[in-house]
Amino acid sequence: MKIYVDQTRCQGHSRCYMLAPDLFEIDDYGQSTEKINVHLPSELEEDARLAAENCPEFAIVIIE
Ligand code: SF4
């Protein structure tokens, strides 16, 4: 699994960072980017799904 944050959709709520700080980093405006842009370790996949499901802007893209 890989993930990335669609910057055209992200509105800077920081919800993803609160749920999965190992996967996302936020700037001073709360805008998120993915920390890992290669295949995720399997133990982080559940957090990735949780973050994607809770992003109100559907900005977190999961590639299986
Ligand atoms: S929850 Fe979604 S919209 Fe909010 S910062 Fe994270 S990726 Fe961006």
Tab-separated table of N, CA, C and O and ligand atoms in Angstrom:
chain	number	residue	atom	x	y	z
A	1	MET	N	0.839	-1.196	0.000
A	1	MET	CA	0.000	0.000	0.000
A	1	MET	C	0.878	1.251	0.000
A	1	MET	O	1.876	1.315	0.701
A	2	LYS	N	0.448	2.234	-0.808
A	2	LYS	CA	1.084	3.550	-0.771
A	2	LYS	C	-0.007	4.594	-0.541
A	2	LYS	O	-1.172	4.348	-0.863
A	3	ILE	N	0.374	5.728	-0.004
A	3	ILE	CA	-0.599	6.805	0.189
A	3	ILE	C	0.022	8.120	-0.258
A	3	ILE	O	1.244	8.270	-0.277
A	4	TYR	N	-0.857	9.038	-0.628
A	4	TYR	CA	-0.401	10.415	-0.786
A	4	TYR	C	-1.568	11.360	-0.510
A	4	TYR	O	-2.740	10.954	-0.552
A	5	VAL	N	-1.224	12.589	-0.190
A	5	VAL	CA	-2.230	13.615	0.061
A	5	VAL	C	-2.397	14.452	-1.204
A	5	VAL	O	-1.436	15.014	-1.722
A	6	ASP	N	-3.630	14.494	-1.694
A	6	ASP	CA	-3.957	15.321	-2.855
A	6	ASP	C	-4.002	16.777	-2.394
A	6	ASP	O	-4.923	17.198	-1.696
A	7	GLN	N	-2.994	17.534	-2.770
A	7	GLN	CA	-2.870	18.926	-2.288
A	7	GLN	C	-3.978	19.826	-2.815
A	7	GLN	O	-4.243	20.887	-2.245
A	8	THR	N	-4.631	19.425	-3.886
A	8	THR	CA	-5.726	20.249	-4.416
A	8	THR	C	-6.984	20.086	-3.566
A	8	THR	O	-7.897	20.893	-3.661
A	9	ARG	N	-7.038	19.037	-2.751
A	9	ARG	CA	-8.212	18.789	-1.914
A	9	ARG	C	-7.979	19.129	-0.453
A	9	ARG	O	-8.913	19.496	0.254
A	10	CYS	N	-6.764	18.965	0.027
A	10	CYS	CA	-6.476	19.137	1.455
A	10	CYS	C	-6.826	20.559	1.897
A	10	CYS	O	-6.415	21.535	1.273
A	11	GLN	N	-7.587	20.646	2.983
A	11	GLN	CA	-8.015	21.943	3.510
A	11	GLN	C	-7.365	22.272	4.852
A	11	GLN	O	-7.744	23.243	5.505
A	12	GLY	N	-6.453	21.424	5.294
A	12	GLY	CA	-5.672	21.770	6.478
A	12	GLY	C	-6.361	21.580	7.804
A	12	GLY	O	-6.126	22.335	8.748
A	13	HIS	N	-7.200	20.556	7.911
A	13	HIS	CA	-7.852	20.291	9.203
A	13	HIS	C	-6.911	19.612	10.199
A	13	HIS	O	-7.209	19.598	11.387
A	14	SER	N	-5.873	18.994	9.709
A	14	SER	CA	-4.893	18.261	10.536
A	14	SER	C	-5.456	16.989	11.171
A	14	SER	O	-4.818	16.405	12.024
A	15	ARG	N	-6.630	16.601	10.768
A	15	ARG	CA	-7.227	15.414	11.385
A	15	ARG	C	-6.379	14.171	11.116
A	15	ARG	O	-6.221	13.314	11.989
A	16	CYS	N	-5.822	14.084	9.928
A	16	CYS	CA	-4.994	12.925	9.578
A	16	CYS	C	-3.770	12.852	10.501
A	16	CYS	O	-3.394	11.773	10.964
A	17	TYR	N	-3.176	13.983	10.754
A	17	TYR	CA	-1.995	14.016	11.620
A	17	TYR	C	-2.339	13.585	13.039
A	17	TYR	O	-1.579	12.875	13.695
A	18	MET	N	-3.515	13.997	13.516
A	18	MET	CA	-3.921	13.615	14.872
A	18	MET	C	-4.160	12.112	14.967
A	18	MET	O	-3.880	11.497	15.993
A	19	LEU	N	-4.667	11.528	13.897
A	19	LEU	CA	-4.963	10.094	13.910
A	19	LEU	C	-3.735	9.241	13.601
A	19	LEU	O	-3.612	8.125	14.112
A	20	ALA	N	-2.852	9.745	12.775
A	20	ALA	CA	-1.724	8.929	12.313
A	20	ALA	C	-0.466	9.792	12.147
A	20	ALA	O	-0.020	10.052	11.028
A	21	PRO	N	0.120	10.223	13.248
A	21	PRO	CA	1.284	11.120	13.155
A	21	PRO	C	2.513	10.474	12.524
A	21	PRO	O	3.413	11.186	12.085
A	22	ASP	N	2.533	9.153	12.462
A	22	ASP	CA	3.659	8.493	11.793
A	22	ASP	C	3.567	8.607	10.270
A	22	ASP	O	4.558	8.384	9.569
A	23	LEU	N	2.382	8.927	9.795
A	23	LEU	CA	2.161	8.908	8.344
A	23	LEU	C	2.105	10.281	7.697
A	23	LEU	O	2.294	10.407	6.497
A	24	PHE	N	1.811	11.310	8.511
A	24	PHE	CA	1.592	12.635	7.929
A	24	PHE	C	2.375	13.691	8.688
A	24	PHE	O	2.628	13.564	9.881
A	25	GLU	N	2.747	14.727	7.966
A	25	GLU	CA	3.307	15.906	8.620
A	25	GLU	C	2.520	17.110	8.135
A	25	GLU	O	2.009	17.120	7.009
A	26	ILE	N	2.409	18.099	9.006
A	26	ILE	CA	1.602	19.270	8.660
A	26	ILE	C	2.464	20.519	8.723
A	26	ILE	O	3.406	20.603	9.503
A	27	ASP	N	2.084	21.483	7.886
A	27	ASP	CA	2.815	22.749	7.915
A	27	ASP	C	2.124	23.717	8.880
A	27	ASP	O	1.188	23.349	9.595
A	28	ASP	N	2.561	24.957	8.894
A	28	ASP	CA	2.033	25.939	9.850
A	28	ASP	C	0.543	26.228	9.632
A	28	ASP	O	-0.122	26.775	10.514
A	29	TYR	N	0.040	25.869	8.471
A	29	TYR	CA	-1.377	26.122	8.168
A	29	TYR	C	-2.222	24.857	8.329
A	29	TYR	O	-3.405	24.854	7.998
A	30	GLY	N	-1.598	23.779	8.816
A	30	GLY	CA	-2.325	22.522	8.995
A	30	GLY	C	-2.381	21.669	7.755
A	30	GLY	O	-2.938	20.579	7.760
A	31	GLN	N	-1.809	22.163	6.672
A	31	GLN	CA	-1.807	21.423	5.402
A	31	GLN	C	-0.926	20.177	5.545
A	31	GLN	O	0.176	20.251	6.078
A	32	SER	N	-1.434	19.071	5.076
A	32	SER	CA	-0.772	17.791	5.306
A	32	SER	C	-0.029	17.278	4.065
A	32	SER	O	-0.462	17.504	2.933
A	33	THR	N	1.070	16.604	4.324
A	33	THR	CA	1.729	15.820	3.279
A	33	THR	C	2.101	14.465	3.879
A	33	THR	O	2.278	14.341	5.095
A	34	GLU	N	2.211	13.492	3.025
A	34	GLU	CA	2.579	12.156	3.495
A	34	GLU	C	4.058	12.138	3.866
A	34	GLU	O	4.877	12.806	3.227
A	35	LYS	N	4.375	11.397	4.922
A	35	LYS	CA	5.771	11.272	5.350
A	35	LYS	C	6.500	10.183	4.587
A	35	LYS	O	7.718	10.228	4.444
A	36	ILE	N	5.739	9.191	4.180
A	36	ILE	CA	6.344	8.010	3.550
A	36	ILE	C	5.780	7.894	2.143
A	36	ILE	O	4.569	7.750	1.983
A	37	ASN	N	6.638	7.968	1.135
A	37	ASN	CA	6.116	7.885	-0.227
A	37	ASN	C	6.570	6.618	-0.948
A	37	ASN	O	6.578	6.553	-2.162
A	38	VAL	N	6.925	5.641	-0.146
A	38	VAL	CA	7.176	4.301	-0.686
A	38	VAL	C	6.144	3.372	-0.050
A	38	VAL	O	5.293	3.815	0.716
A	39	HIS	N	6.200	2.078	-0.359
A	39	HIS	CA	5.234	1.156	0.228
A	39	HIS	C	5.303	1.200	1.754
A	39	HIS	O	6.388	1.170	2.340
A	40	LEU	N	4.118	1.259	2.362
A	40	LEU	CA	4.062	1.344	3.818
A	40	LEU	C	4.368	0.004	4.453
A	40	LEU	O	3.976	-1.036	3.926
A	41	PRO	N	5.012	0.030	5.618
A	41	PRO	CA	5.098	-1.197	6.403
A	41	PRO	C	3.682	-1.655	6.758
A	41	PRO	O	2.808	-0.815	6.990
A	42	SER	N	3.464	-2.945	6.804
A	42	SER	CA	2.102	-3.463	6.998
A	42	SER	C	1.475	-2.969	8.300
A	42	SER	O	0.256	-2.782	8.368
A	43	GLU	N	2.290	-2.718	9.312
A	43	GLU	CA	1.717	-2.278	10.588
A	43	GLU	C	1.142	-0.859	10.525
A	43	GLU	O	0.439	-0.448	11.447
A	44	LEU	N	1.431	-0.116	9.468
A	44	LEU	CA	0.872	1.234	9.338
A	44	LEU	C	-0.343	1.291	8.421
A	44	LEU	O	-0.982	2.336	8.282
A	45	GLU	N	-0.682	0.168	7.808
A	45	GLU	CA	-1.784	0.181	6.846
A	45	GLU	C	-3.123	0.514	7.496
A	45	GLU	O	-3.936	1.235	6.929
A	46	GLU	N	-3.351	-0.011	8.692
A	46	GLU	CA	-4.621	0.270	9.363
A	46	GLU	C	-4.748	1.762	9.673
A	46	GLU	O	-5.815	2.356	9.497
A	47	ASP	N	-3.660	2.372	10.122
A	47	ASP	CA	-3.684	3.812	10.394
A	47	ASP	C	-3.934	4.602	9.111
A	47	ASP	O	-4.629	5.625	9.133
A	48	ALA	N	-3.383	4.149	8.018
A	48	ALA	CA	-3.585	4.836	6.737
A	48	ALA	C	-5.061	4.797	6.343
A	48	ALA	O	-5.628	5.816	5.922
A	49	ARG	N	-5.673	3.650	6.503
A	49	ARG	CA	-7.105	3.534	6.178
A	49	ARG	C	-7.946	4.403	7.106
A	49	ARG	O	-8.896	5.062	6.675
A	50	LEU	N	-7.601	4.389	8.385
A	50	LEU	CA	-8.333	5.197	9.362
A	50	LEU	C	-8.263	6.679	8.982
A	50	LEU	O	-9.281	7.392	9.000
A	51	ALA	N	-7.078	7.135	8.645
A	51	ALA	CA	-6.908	8.543	8.283
A	51	ALA	C	-7.697	8.870	7.018
A	51	ALA	O	-8.378	9.904	6.946
A	52	ALA	N	-7.627	7.995	6.035
A	52	ALA	CA	-8.344	8.256	4.776
A	52	ALA	C	-9.851	8.308	5.015
A	52	ALA	O	-10.546	9.175	4.475
A	53	GLU	N	-10.349	7.401	5.828
A	53	GLU	CA	-11.791	7.359	6.107
A	53	GLU	C	-12.247	8.593	6.873
A	53	GLU	O	-13.413	8.975	6.793
A	54	ASN	N	-11.347	9.223	7.601
A	54	ASN	CA	-11.718	10.366	8.431
A	54	ASN	C	-11.335	11.710	7.831
A	54	ASN	O	-11.539	12.744	8.482
A	55	CYS	N	-10.790	11.709	6.643
A	55	CYS	CA	-10.480	12.981	5.992
A	55	CYS	C	-11.764	13.537	5.377
A	55	CYS	O	-12.320	12.939	4.455
A	56	PRO	N	-12.231	14.678	5.857
A	56	PRO	CA	-13.506	15.211	5.353
A	56	PRO	C	-13.437	15.674	3.904
A	56	PRO	O	-14.475	15.880	3.276
A	57	GLU	N	-12.236	15.853	3.388
A	57	GLU	CA	-12.081	16.331	2.002
A	57	GLU	C	-11.749	15.205	1.029
A	57	GLU	O	-11.500	15.467	-0.148
A	58	PHE	N	-11.697	13.980	1.517
A	58	PHE	CA	-11.313	12.834	0.672
A	58	PHE	C	-9.970	13.092	-0.033
A	58	PHE	O	-9.802	12.789	-1.205
A	59	ALA	N	-9.053	13.691	0.723
A	59	ALA	CA	-7.774	14.105	0.135
A	59	ALA	C	-6.696	13.040	0.226
A	59	ALA	O	-5.636	13.178	-0.389
A	60	ILE	N	-6.952	12.005	1.028
A	60	ILE	CA	-5.914	10.978	1.205
A	60	ILE	C	-6.184	9.841	0.236
A	60	ILE	O	-7.223	9.179	0.302
A	61	VAL	N	-5.244	9.650	-0.651
A	61	VAL	CA	-5.397	8.648	-1.694
A	61	VAL	C	-4.592	7.405	-1.304
A	61	VAL	O	-3.419	7.514	-0.951
A	62	ILE	N	-5.259	6.270	-1.362
A	62	ILE	CA	-4.609	4.990	-1.064
A	62	ILE	C	-4.458	4.219	-2.368
A	62	ILE	O	-5.400	4.093	-3.140
A	63	ILE	N	-3.261	3.732	-2.575
A	63	ILE	CA	-2.980	2.886	-3.747
A	63	ILE	C	-2.616	1.508	-3.214
A	63	ILE	O	-1.612	1.358	-2.502
A	64	GLU	N	-3.450	0.535	-3.503
A	64	GLU	CA	-3.223	-0.820	-2.987
A	64	GLU	C	-2.184	-1.539	-3.851
A	64	GLU	O	-2.080	-1.321	-5.025
B	1	SF4	S1	-7.569	15.402	7.245
B	1	SF4	FE1	-7.555	15.577	5.010
B	1	SF4	S2	-7.984	17.713	4.606
B	1	SF4	FE2	-7.384	17.555	6.739
B	1	SF4	S3	-5.166	17.946	6.778
B	1	SF4	FE3	-5.451	15.750	6.597
B	1	SF4	S4	-5.423	15.351	4.378
B	1	SF4	FE4	-5.771	17.518	4.667
